[in-house]
Amino acid sequence: MLEIKNLFAEIEGKNILNGVSLNIRPGETHAIMGPNGSGKSTLASVLAGREDYEVTSGEILFDGHSLLEMQPEERARAGIFLAFQYPVEIPGVSTANFLKAAMNELRKSRGQDPLDAMDFLALMREKSKLVEIDRSFLQRSLNEGFSGGEKKRNEVFQMAMLEPKLAILDETDSGLDIDALKIVSNGVNALRNDNNAFVIITHYQRLLNYIIPDFVHVFYKGKIVRSGGKELARELEEKGYDWLKGTA
Amino acid sequence: MENNDLHGKLLADFHQFEQTLNGGINMPFQILRREAAERFRALGFPTIRLEEWKYTNVMPLIKHDYTALPAAVPPVDAFPAPPDFIPENAVKIILINGRFSPDYSLPDAMPAGLGVSSFDTTDTETKNMIGKILDFSDNAFTALNTAFAYYGAVLKIADNANISQPITVLNYTDARDAAIFAQPRLFIYAGRNSQASIIEYSATIGEQPALVNSAIEIIAAENSSIRHYIIQDDTAAKITASHIRQAAASLYYAVTLTLGGHFVRNTAVAELAAPGAEAHFYGLALGSDKRLIDNHTMVDHAAPHCQSNEHYNHILDDRSTAVFNGKIYVRKGAQKTNAYQSNRTILMSGSATINSKPQLEIYADDVKCSHGATSGCLDETSLFYLRSRGISEEKAKALLLHAFAAEISNKIQIGNTRLKIDEIIAKRLHDEE
């Protein structure tokens, strides 16, 4: 589904990614761990198409198509979803209105008719239960005045509505208390199936107690220095990131 | 000072105009007219050397061969029907070419508590109030309006009256056969404890140059509330002046939406003359092509315990220009004043310009005043967030602009008017389904 081949990227002349390679197949969940500043979130931004980063070499294929040539909205329409580390507050645009616009654009790109108002409402009702979002919430301005936990739940709610093939969760656990963490994890787990894949970016092993990954990759200085199964996360938690210093 | 041909021509027109006012020559308003004409003679048209007109050059407007004495007034059915944001049940006050047209304005059943008359037919008490608060000493256009106002309209809201039907003032201008310079004028008196909503809208027919120079005076008595919605979407150039004098605990709530028009200059003054008075100014300007939109506001805190709140948003595209000059004047003794002002601009093109000048003059020491002005492009992070969900860049921009515009249009408190105006704004900003 996703093939990242020897990817290098920089921002303002500073190298952030130094040769990342990764293959993700449908049905898999990959965790990416690593210390702050190791390039984890940069990888997420590059995958979603953020223009602040310049890819200097390497390539990314998504379902065989070159991702780097696609606009952010084209990537979303192809099935990529980024759950933001810091979801953006958009005053004056309600979550419902925003999702309707997003959903209709996705449907249009697949040659489907827009969802009618009743079906859209029914779908919102169903999916909002997944992350225990109150319906009144959906009429409020997108993320405006939401708590950290509400913003993250809203990201997972959007993911549930848009049903991406590949979802990237960028530090979704940061700033969540244990109850919110469980709600978010349950939501993600309910969406996992054989046709989609997840990339879970996290600093801590805690989230991986609830979303069990198939693979764990450790980032250090802009590349993957170690890959393994879910037990690698626990090992990392025990030994700390200092353990990596000799490896890069 | 005769600074252009039109200046001299208008003064000559004034003498001709005076001759037509047989009998009324010594009426209070007629004496004021003469003073105003004299003031206009002395001031001449403003040039960009004047601070108040620094960014707003009227010279291209006044090069036309206007007459201030319009020929025959066409019937109202020559003009398009009012747009659908004007409520069906609204009381309609119609001015054509600047003249109040009672024949078209007075419905069979006027709401209780609302009196409509013209400058010549209104009661003596009102006649003596007209022209007393709208200052023309340093504004040539206000002087000109005062000199030429051809029987302006008078709205009187009785004490304790709550007028539930919106009062719509429609200013129609006929520019089919000749260039026209219209001077509509309105005087509003809101009695004690009264409540009313006023919607102002103007439209012009014809292709000749048209300049509409309107003026409004409002006297708000104790504990009255006036909600004033000004919808500007006219092909004529517009220069407006308004002045409201507010008594204790009165509320003035103005929403000015400048959606169209190649040249718009609004000068609005709220005078908080007694404790507990409250003024709100909300404004939206949508600029495109080479349009100019200039809002000059002044809130005069002349008494203690008053509040004012001002919020103007601009969306400027192409080579459009906007001017915002917001003055808050807190007089000595106006303690416990609460004054807030914000002015935000989104520039959609590198050739669009905003000239923003907040001006605070504070002579009291126990006040809360704040102001802020921002300008810039649409926020890239917000755009990326929307695009990352599959929304096209174009649609994402439209959503953000529409939300920004709605911050102001949502201030309209007449439900159906708000909805219909929102549809117009959505269309202008390309945010449609």
XYZ file of C-alpha atoms in Angstrom:
681
model
C 0.000 0.000 0.000
C 2.685 2.458 1.049
C 6.325 2.231 0.045
C 8.765 4.793 1.334
C 12.140 4.471 -0.374
C 15.251 6.119 1.040
C 13.501 9.406 1.797
C 15.439 12.574 2.595
C 13.679 15.803 3.575
C 14.667 19.164 4.944
C 13.137 22.331 6.289
C 14.847 25.680 5.828
C 18.028 23.930 4.769
C 18.128 21.660 7.814
C 18.067 17.905 7.188
C 15.303 16.210 9.127
C 14.820 12.900 7.341
C 17.994 11.060 6.397
C 17.014 8.020 4.386
C 13.745 6.556 5.641
C 12.540 3.318 4.082
C 9.313 1.619 5.107
C 6.734 -0.731 3.586
C 3.187 -0.929 4.826
C 0.656 -3.492 3.654
C -3.129 -3.470 4.100
C -4.279 -4.690 7.500
C -1.072 -3.681 9.277
C -0.527 -1.296 12.140
C 2.922 0.231 12.433
C 4.121 2.178 15.442
C 6.850 4.746 15.017
C 8.625 5.682 18.212
C 11.588 7.845 18.928
C 12.852 10.775 20.951
C 11.723 14.342 20.344
C 13.245 15.845 17.239
C 14.007 12.486 15.637
C 11.831 13.262 12.597
C 8.692 11.239 13.387
C 6.269 14.115 12.941
C 8.148 15.337 9.874
C 7.476 11.999 8.237
C 3.755 12.416 9.025
C 3.723 15.933 7.546
C 5.584 14.835 4.409
C 3.101 11.989 3.895
C 0.148 14.371 4.208
C 1.725 16.876 1.817
C 2.641 19.790 4.012
C 4.546 22.259 1.861
C 6.938 23.517 4.566
C 9.119 20.460 3.988
C 11.243 19.844 0.950
C 11.886 16.301 -0.129
C 15.429 16.259 -1.475
C 15.581 12.632 -2.551
C 13.807 9.316 -2.361
C 10.258 8.449 -3.251
C 6.933 7.490 -1.777
C 4.503 5.240 -3.569
C 0.923 4.887 -2.464
C -0.972 2.126 -4.230
C 1.703 2.399 -6.890
C 1.277 6.160 -7.453
C 3.932 8.702 -6.626
C 2.635 10.518 -3.590
C 5.085 13.396 -3.805
C 3.479 14.663 -6.980
C 0.046 14.905 -5.390
C -1.555 17.912 -3.656
C -2.674 17.406 -0.037
C -6.320 17.147 -1.111
C -5.440 14.578 -3.790
C -3.678 12.467 -1.188
C -6.745 12.647 1.061
C -8.947 11.606 -1.847
C -6.589 8.704 -2.543
C -7.176 7.558 1.049
C -4.520 9.134 3.278
C -5.571 10.692 6.560
C -3.399 12.525 9.061
C -4.694 12.894 12.614
C -2.896 16.086 13.600
C -0.726 16.426 16.645
C -2.145 19.942 17.019
C -5.572 20.033 15.347
C -6.254 23.493 13.964
C -9.045 25.689 15.324
C -11.267 26.980 12.513
C -13.653 29.625 13.863
C -16.967 29.923 12.072
C -16.828 26.552 10.298
C -18.781 23.887 12.156
C -17.439 20.342 12.360
C -20.591 19.142 10.602
C -20.308 21.620 7.758
C -16.614 20.945 7.321
C -17.105 17.178 7.221
C -19.938 17.507 4.746
C -17.654 19.506 2.430
C -14.823 16.990 2.891
C -17.021 13.973 2.410
C -18.678 15.340 -0.700
C -15.306 16.134 -2.245
C -14.110 12.590 -1.514
C -17.277 11.160 -2.992
C -17.047 13.398 -6.042
C -13.494 12.204 -6.696
C -14.803 8.617 -6.665
C -17.633 9.461 -9.009
C -20.274 9.190 -6.280
C -23.168 11.578 -5.720
C -23.120 13.804 -2.634
C -24.640 12.194 0.423
C -28.107 13.558 1.091
C -28.657 15.497 4.292
C -30.522 12.718 6.118
C -27.944 10.028 5.316
C -25.141 12.365 6.309
C -26.796 13.086 9.659
C -27.383 9.400 10.299
C -23.740 8.636 9.532
C -22.542 11.391 11.854
C -24.758 10.050 14.609
C -23.382 6.551 14.189
C -19.721 7.548 14.024
C -19.891 10.096 16.828
C -20.840 7.278 19.205
C -17.569 5.577 18.414
C -15.545 8.282 20.137
C -18.324 9.361 22.523
C -18.707 12.803 20.995
C -21.841 14.672 21.949
C -23.885 15.668 18.934
C -24.109 19.319 20.011
C -20.373 19.336 19.590
C -20.710 18.881 15.836
C -22.487 22.188 15.398
C -19.728 24.084 17.159
C -16.875 25.748 15.297
C -14.260 23.182 14.368
C -11.921 22.633 17.341
C -12.532 26.151 18.606
C -12.314 26.177 22.377
C -12.114 22.367 22.460
C -9.982 20.780 25.164
C -6.939 18.767 24.105
C -8.872 15.522 24.533
C -11.882 16.815 22.588
C -9.645 17.831 19.692
C -8.071 14.368 19.513
C -11.443 12.673 19.694
C -12.620 14.930 16.895
C -9.652 13.796 14.771
C -10.605 10.146 15.269
C -14.239 11.018 14.569
C -13.214 12.594 11.261
C -11.200 9.487 10.486
C -14.248 7.329 11.171
C -16.353 9.484 8.854
C -13.866 9.587 5.985
C -12.744 5.920 6.220
C -9.186 6.326 4.909
C -7.034 3.471 3.623
C -4.008 4.730 5.499
C -4.379 6.688 8.723
C -1.416 8.375 10.329
C -1.865 9.304 13.980
C 0.685 11.926 14.932
C 1.172 11.873 18.714
C -2.537 11.440 19.190
C -1.841 10.360 22.775
C -0.087 13.565 23.801
C -2.110 15.564 26.281
C -4.700 12.807 26.821
C -5.708 11.556 30.212
C -6.216 7.832 30.626
C -9.977 7.916 29.984
C -9.604 9.916 26.785
C -6.756 7.645 25.737
C -9.038 4.629 26.083
C -11.837 6.293 24.123
C -9.488 7.269 21.311
C -7.871 3.810 21.242
C -11.222 2.023 21.202
C -12.267 4.234 18.313
C -9.134 3.396 16.351
C -9.385 -0.322 17.103
C -12.976 -0.378 15.891
C -11.846 1.043 12.554
C -9.061 -1.465 11.941
C -9.736 -4.019 9.226
C -7.924 -6.073 6.594
C -8.082 -3.336 3.978
C -6.720 -0.373 5.879
C -3.488 0.387 7.640
C -2.399 2.597 10.520
C 0.787 4.430 11.387
C 0.872 5.344 15.061
C 3.488 7.938 15.915
C 4.176 8.206 19.612
C 6.816 9.154 22.089
C 5.562 6.763 24.745
C 4.740 3.107 24.861
C 1.514 3.826 26.815
C -0.772 4.161 23.766
C 0.536 0.840 22.410
C -1.018 -0.958 25.375
C -4.368 -0.078 23.839
C -3.598 -0.095 20.124
C -1.465 -3.180 19.637
C 0.895 -2.676 16.683
C 2.099 -5.377 14.318
C 5.422 -3.620 13.866
C 7.402 -1.103 15.858
C 10.039 1.145 14.269
C 12.424 3.300 16.190
C 13.381 6.659 14.736
C 16.624 8.349 15.564
C 18.267 11.268 13.779
C 15.895 11.100 10.852
C 15.908 7.427 10.065
C 14.701 4.063 11.291
C 17.439 2.551 13.418
C 15.588 -0.519 14.578
C 12.431 -2.410 13.657
C 10.693 -5.252 15.423
C 7.438 -6.573 16.789
C 5.328 -5.093 19.556
C 7.833 -6.244 22.208
C 10.317 -3.641 20.914
C 8.103 -0.886 22.347
C 8.344 -2.373 25.825
C 12.082 -2.837 25.517
C 12.422 0.791 24.520
C 10.289 1.927 27.436
C 12.505 -0.019 29.851
C 15.856 1.025 28.427
C 14.965 4.595 27.440
C 16.047 6.400 24.307
C 19.646 6.724 25.563
C 19.933 3.102 24.552
C 19.854 4.240 20.909
C 22.773 6.595 21.083
C 25.315 4.050 19.989
C 23.155 2.883 17.099
C 22.931 5.891 14.802
C -12.320 78.142 -2.705
C -13.540 76.853 -6.018
C -11.563 73.698 -6.565
C -13.395 72.401 -9.558
C -16.110 73.200 -12.062
C -18.665 71.137 -10.220
C -18.144 73.136 -7.046
C -19.177 76.368 -8.774
C -22.011 74.708 -10.624
C -23.483 73.267 -7.432
C -23.392 76.665 -5.748
C -25.258 78.138 -8.716
C -27.726 75.241 -8.482
C -28.239 76.085 -4.846
C -29.494 79.583 -5.684
C -31.883 78.104 -8.183
C -32.996 75.540 -5.620
C -33.699 78.261 -3.050
C -36.042 80.007 -5.497
C -38.165 76.867 -5.694
C -38.729 76.820 -1.957
C -41.344 79.535 -2.101
C -42.557 80.551 1.284
C -40.227 78.348 3.283
C -37.296 80.680 3.006
C -37.179 81.568 6.684
C -37.982 78.125 8.037
C -35.354 76.811 10.494
C -34.066 74.197 8.083
C -33.853 76.758 5.278
C -31.608 78.973 7.373
C -29.436 75.949 8.021
C -29.346 75.194 4.289
C -27.913 78.613 3.586
C -25.231 78.190 6.253
C -24.404 74.766 4.836
C -24.123 76.094 1.270
C -21.827 78.791 2.569
C -19.741 76.166 4.357
C -19.555 74.087 1.207
C -18.388 77.170 -0.673
C -15.606 77.707 1.879
C -14.508 74.065 2.168
C -14.561 72.976 -1.447
C -14.362 69.276 -2.220
C -11.853 67.445 0.001
C -8.474 66.589 -1.445
C -6.054 63.878 -0.374
C -4.016 66.538 1.390
C -6.625 66.421 4.156
C -5.870 63.772 6.782
C -9.481 62.547 6.766
C -9.347 61.959 2.994
C -5.720 60.927 2.657
C -6.453 57.539 1.043
C -9.793 58.419 -0.512
C -9.516 60.494 -3.601
C -12.887 61.918 -4.639
C -11.517 63.797 -7.642
C -12.409 61.073 -10.173
C -15.972 61.128 -8.828
C -16.566 64.843 -9.094
C -15.298 65.345 -12.607
C -18.742 64.520 -13.996
C -21.311 67.067 -15.019
C -23.795 66.357 -12.276
C -26.811 68.303 -11.401
C -27.988 68.453 -7.831
C -31.431 69.406 -9.073
C -32.720 66.161 -10.488
C -35.287 66.333 -13.214
C -38.626 64.573 -12.929
C -38.739 61.791 -10.377
C -39.629 58.482 -12.044
C -42.328 56.267 -10.539
C -41.196 53.602 -8.105
C -41.965 50.777 -10.507
C -39.103 51.968 -12.719
C -36.820 50.401 -10.109
C -36.243 46.731 -9.374
C -38.297 45.152 -6.594
C -36.598 45.121 -3.182
C -34.242 42.145 -2.741
C -35.541 39.144 -0.845
C -33.538 39.894 2.301
C -35.987 42.727 2.957
C -38.780 41.167 5.004
C -42.175 41.045 3.325
C -43.813 42.808 6.232
C -41.281 45.644 6.355
C -42.501 49.233 6.413
C -40.994 50.764 3.274
C -39.748 54.336 3.251
C -38.831 55.270 -0.283
C -36.564 58.044 -1.471
C -36.097 58.545 -5.188
C -33.187 60.634 -6.437
C -32.731 61.798 -2.871
C -36.313 62.969 -2.452
C -38.598 61.377 0.056
C -41.625 59.994 -1.807
C -44.540 59.892 0.643
C -46.870 58.604 -2.053
C -44.970 55.360 -2.279
C -43.971 55.168 1.357
C -47.046 55.443 3.473
C -48.817 52.118 3.756
C -52.474 51.950 4.654
C -51.715 50.578 8.059
C -48.693 52.104 9.736
C -47.512 50.163 12.807
C -48.674 51.751 16.039
C -46.095 54.144 17.406
C -44.370 54.897 14.102
C -44.823 58.298 12.511
C -43.461 59.031 9.043
C -43.376 62.534 7.607
C -41.112 64.798 5.589
C -39.023 67.787 6.601
C -41.718 70.206 5.486
C -44.710 68.409 6.954
C -43.351 67.293 10.295
C -44.235 69.015 13.564
C -42.474 72.178 14.668
C -40.706 70.494 17.568
C -39.078 68.023 15.165
C -38.299 70.731 12.622
C -36.293 72.462 15.302
C -34.257 69.314 15.990
C -33.330 68.585 12.376
C -29.775 69.438 11.448
C -28.691 70.082 15.024
C -26.375 67.142 15.529
C -24.929 66.277 12.148
C -21.887 68.495 11.972
C -21.012 69.869 8.533
C -18.302 72.284 9.631
C -15.449 70.129 8.343
C -17.139 67.822 5.857
C -18.009 69.319 2.480
C -20.253 66.402 1.554
C -22.315 66.724 4.720
C -22.563 70.454 4.079
C -23.701 69.772 0.531
C -26.283 67.251 1.701
C -27.590 69.723 4.263
C -27.853 72.444 1.617
C -29.678 70.278 -0.892
C -31.601 67.726 1.143
C -34.891 67.825 -0.687
C -37.472 67.250 1.975
C -35.796 64.399 3.761
C -37.774 61.726 5.528
C -38.590 61.895 9.216
C -39.193 58.750 11.271
C -40.559 59.202 14.742
C -40.873 56.279 17.071
C -43.181 57.057 19.955
C -42.215 56.613 23.595
C -42.587 52.981 24.720
C -43.319 51.775 21.161
C -41.862 48.448 20.132
C -41.990 48.382 16.327
C -41.736 44.723 15.437
C -41.846 45.208 11.648
C -38.435 46.240 10.329
C -38.420 49.730 8.840
C -36.766 49.641 5.443
C -35.364 52.769 3.892
C -34.929 52.313 0.142
C -32.867 54.869 -1.706
C -33.407 54.685 -5.451
C -31.384 56.619 -7.982
C -32.168 57.076 -11.651
C -29.052 57.484 -13.764
C -30.595 56.534 -17.076
C -30.581 59.897 -18.824
C -28.081 62.101 -17.022
C -25.345 62.062 -14.414
C -26.928 62.408 -10.988
C -25.719 63.569 -7.608
C -28.425 62.685 -5.065
C -28.621 63.959 -1.487
C -30.961 61.694 0.479
C -31.530 62.689 4.060
C -33.116 61.018 7.037
C -33.981 62.143 10.522
C -34.904 59.549 13.124
C -36.184 60.167 16.593
C -36.471 57.150 18.883
C -38.646 57.918 21.891
C -38.041 56.778 25.456
C -38.061 52.986 25.929
C -38.797 52.463 22.227
C -37.374 49.727 20.034
C -37.003 49.551 16.267
C -34.919 47.969 13.508
C -34.000 49.859 10.383
C -32.691 48.341 7.158
C -31.130 50.685 4.626
C -30.637 49.612 1.069
C -30.037 51.504 -2.133
C -30.156 50.725 -5.830
C -29.432 52.639 -8.989
C -30.686 52.148 -12.529
C -28.993 53.426 -15.681
C -25.446 53.713 -16.880
C -24.711 57.416 -16.309
C -22.421 58.448 -13.436
C -24.268 58.444 -10.112
C -23.084 59.734 -6.772
C -25.317 59.263 -3.753
C -24.397 61.453 -0.816
C -26.652 60.490 2.052
C -26.905 61.711 5.612
C -28.727 60.468 8.678
C -29.309 61.969 12.068
C -30.623 59.867 14.888
C -31.663 61.016 18.312
C -32.042 58.115 20.702
C -33.952 59.005 23.845
C -33.482 57.359 27.204
C -33.512 53.565 27.201
C -34.357 53.286 23.482
C -32.821 50.706 21.178
C -32.154 51.116 17.499
C -30.780 48.322 15.357
C -29.529 49.677 12.081
C -28.607 47.419 9.164
C -26.945 49.077 6.211
C -26.623 46.881 3.139
C -24.460 48.498 0.468
C -24.494 46.812 -2.900
C -25.163 49.707 -5.238
C -23.631 50.583 -8.588
C -23.617 54.271 -7.627
C -20.684 55.788 -5.759
C -21.732 56.338 -2.164
C -20.760 58.837 0.461
C -22.651 58.523 3.715
C -22.627 60.361 7.002
C -24.463 59.344 10.134
C -24.557 60.748 13.609
C -26.434 59.303 16.529
C -26.817 61.086 19.819
C -27.611 58.673 22.603
C -29.341 59.420 25.873
C -28.975 57.375 29.053
C -29.158 53.575 28.741
C -29.882 53.718 25.025
C -28.556 51.141 22.593
C -27.381 51.729 19.050
C -26.420 48.611 17.133
C -25.189 49.141 13.579
C -24.190 46.491 11.044
C -22.778 47.862 7.800
C -22.241 45.318 5.035
C -20.460 46.715 1.998
C -20.877 43.971 -0.560
C -20.618 46.004 -3.753
C -20.087 49.465 -5.233
C -16.947 50.914 -6.792
C -16.586 53.749 -4.273
C -17.971 53.802 -0.746
C -17.100 56.234 2.015
C -18.991 55.903 5.297
C -18.544 58.333 8.169
C -20.384 57.187 11.288
C -20.437 58.897 14.646
C -21.987 57.661 17.876
C -22.162 60.179 20.664
C -22.637 58.510 24.028
C -24.047 61.530 25.749
C -25.403 60.081 28.994
C -24.516 57.249 31.389
C -25.299 53.671 30.430
C -25.443 54.284 26.687
C -24.073 51.520 24.505
C -22.975 51.595 20.850
C -22.015 48.692 18.602
C -20.505 49.085 15.161
C -20.021 45.989 13.035
C -18.769 46.234 9.491
C -17.890 43.945 6.623
C -16.273 45.056 3.379
C -15.821 42.783 0.376
C -13.403 44.408 -2.054
C -12.606 43.277 -5.569
C -11.442 44.828 -8.857
C -10.360 48.419 -8.205
C -13.018 49.191 -5.624
C -12.515 51.492 -2.672
C -14.284 51.054 0.667
C -13.619 53.589 3.388
C -15.109 53.412 6.871
C -14.497 56.286 9.225
C -16.052 55.772 12.628
C -15.956 57.792 15.781
C -17.289 56.816 19.155
C -17.500 59.811 21.414
C -17.599 58.712 25.050
C -18.942 61.896 26.564
C -20.458 60.409 29.732
C -19.387 57.859 32.344
C -20.431 54.178 32.420
C -20.863 53.805 28.653
C -19.796 50.954 26.450
C -18.768 50.688 22.842
C -17.815 47.734 20.746
C -16.532 47.939 17.212
C -15.536 45.125 14.878
C -14.781 45.542 11.158
C -13.672 42.731 8.849
C -12.354 43.250 5.330
C -11.759 40.756 2.546
C -9.808 42.430 -0.227
C -9.014 40.907 -3.583
C -7.534 42.145 -6.881
C -6.528 45.810 -6.683
C -9.156 46.848 -4.159
C -8.431 49.228 -1.314
C -10.023 49.651 2.071
C -9.608 52.364 4.630
C -10.525 51.923 8.252
C -10.251 54.837 10.606
C -11.694 54.098 14.022
C -11.582 56.839 16.552
C -12.466 56.328 20.178
C -12.658 59.562 22.063
C -13.025 59.331 25.822
C -13.733 62.699 27.344
C -12.601 63.880 30.722
C -15.160 62.658 33.200
C -16.241 59.662 31.078
C -15.035 57.305 33.794
C -15.752 53.568 33.716
C -15.812 53.667 29.941
C -15.529 50.310 28.276
C -14.436 50.632 24.652
C -13.316 47.846 22.392
C -12.271 47.970 18.770
C -10.997 45.377 16.330
C -10.251 45.567 12.655
C -9.130 42.534 10.696
C -8.256 42.231 7.032
C -7.621 39.278 4.773
C -5.673 40.223 1.680
C -6.358 37.830 -1.180
C -4.062 39.536 -3.634
C -0.671 41.182 -3.479
C -2.161 44.289 -5.076
C -4.945 44.833 -2.517
C -4.377 47.487 0.133
C -5.679 48.207 3.624
C -5.040 51.500 5.373
C -6.004 50.959 8.964
C -5.786 53.623 11.596
C -7.142 53.033 15.067
C -7.151 56.284 17.015
C -7.644 56.364 20.751
C -7.839 59.659 22.560
C -8.428 59.136 26.237
C -8.794 61.946 28.759
C -10.273 59.931 31.643
C -8.195 57.726 33.930
C -10.534 54.908 34.949
C -11.384 53.284 31.628
C -10.942 50.029 29.767
C -10.080 50.550 26.127
C -8.530 48.151 23.700
C -7.981 48.034 20.012
C -6.345 45.709 17.561
C -5.738 45.601 13.849
C -4.454 42.656 11.852
C -3.955 42.085 8.176
C -2.541 39.226 6.192
C -3.210 36.329 3.878
C -5.385 33.360 4.766
C -3.770 31.209 7.425
C -1.688 28.486 5.705
C -2.050 26.052 8.609
C -5.849 26.284 8.468
C -5.817 25.840 4.695
C -3.595 22.769 4.997
C -5.849 21.267 7.667
C -8.894 21.585 5.401
C -7.021 20.343 2.329
C -5.693 17.343 4.244
C -9.318 16.178 4.485
C -9.801 16.242 0.724
C -11.203 19.750 0.382
C -9.804 21.567 -2.656
C -7.683 24.643 -2.105
C -10.363 26.779 -3.730
C -13.143 25.395 -1.543
C -10.949 25.631 1.564
C -10.335 29.316 0.879
C -14.036 29.887 0.307
C -14.942 28.162 3.587
C -12.460 30.252 5.573
C -13.469 33.522 3.903
C -17.145 32.801 4.361
C -16.598 32.100 8.066
C -14.669 35.340 8.407
C -17.435 37.305 6.691
C -20.101 35.565 8.761
C -18.509 36.868 11.964
C -20.086 40.160 10.929
C -23.170 39.148 8.933
C -24.246 36.946 11.854
C -24.752 40.126 13.835
C -27.962 40.727 11.895
C -30.751 39.920 14.317
C -33.565 39.534 11.781
C -33.449 35.796 11.072
C -34.586 35.663 7.480
C -32.564 38.730 6.509
C -29.463 37.164 8.030
C -30.005 33.916 6.085
C -30.604 35.625 2.754
C -27.612 37.919 3.193
C -25.500 34.896 4.087
C -26.533 33.265 0.813
C -25.436 36.363 -1.107
C -22.098 36.419 0.705
C -21.570 32.690 0.112
C -22.143 33.239 -3.589
C -19.765 36.213 -3.751
C -17.075 34.198 -1.985
C -17.741 31.091 -4.108
C -18.750 28.995 -1.109
C -21.697 27.215 -2.630
C -22.767 23.607 -2.461
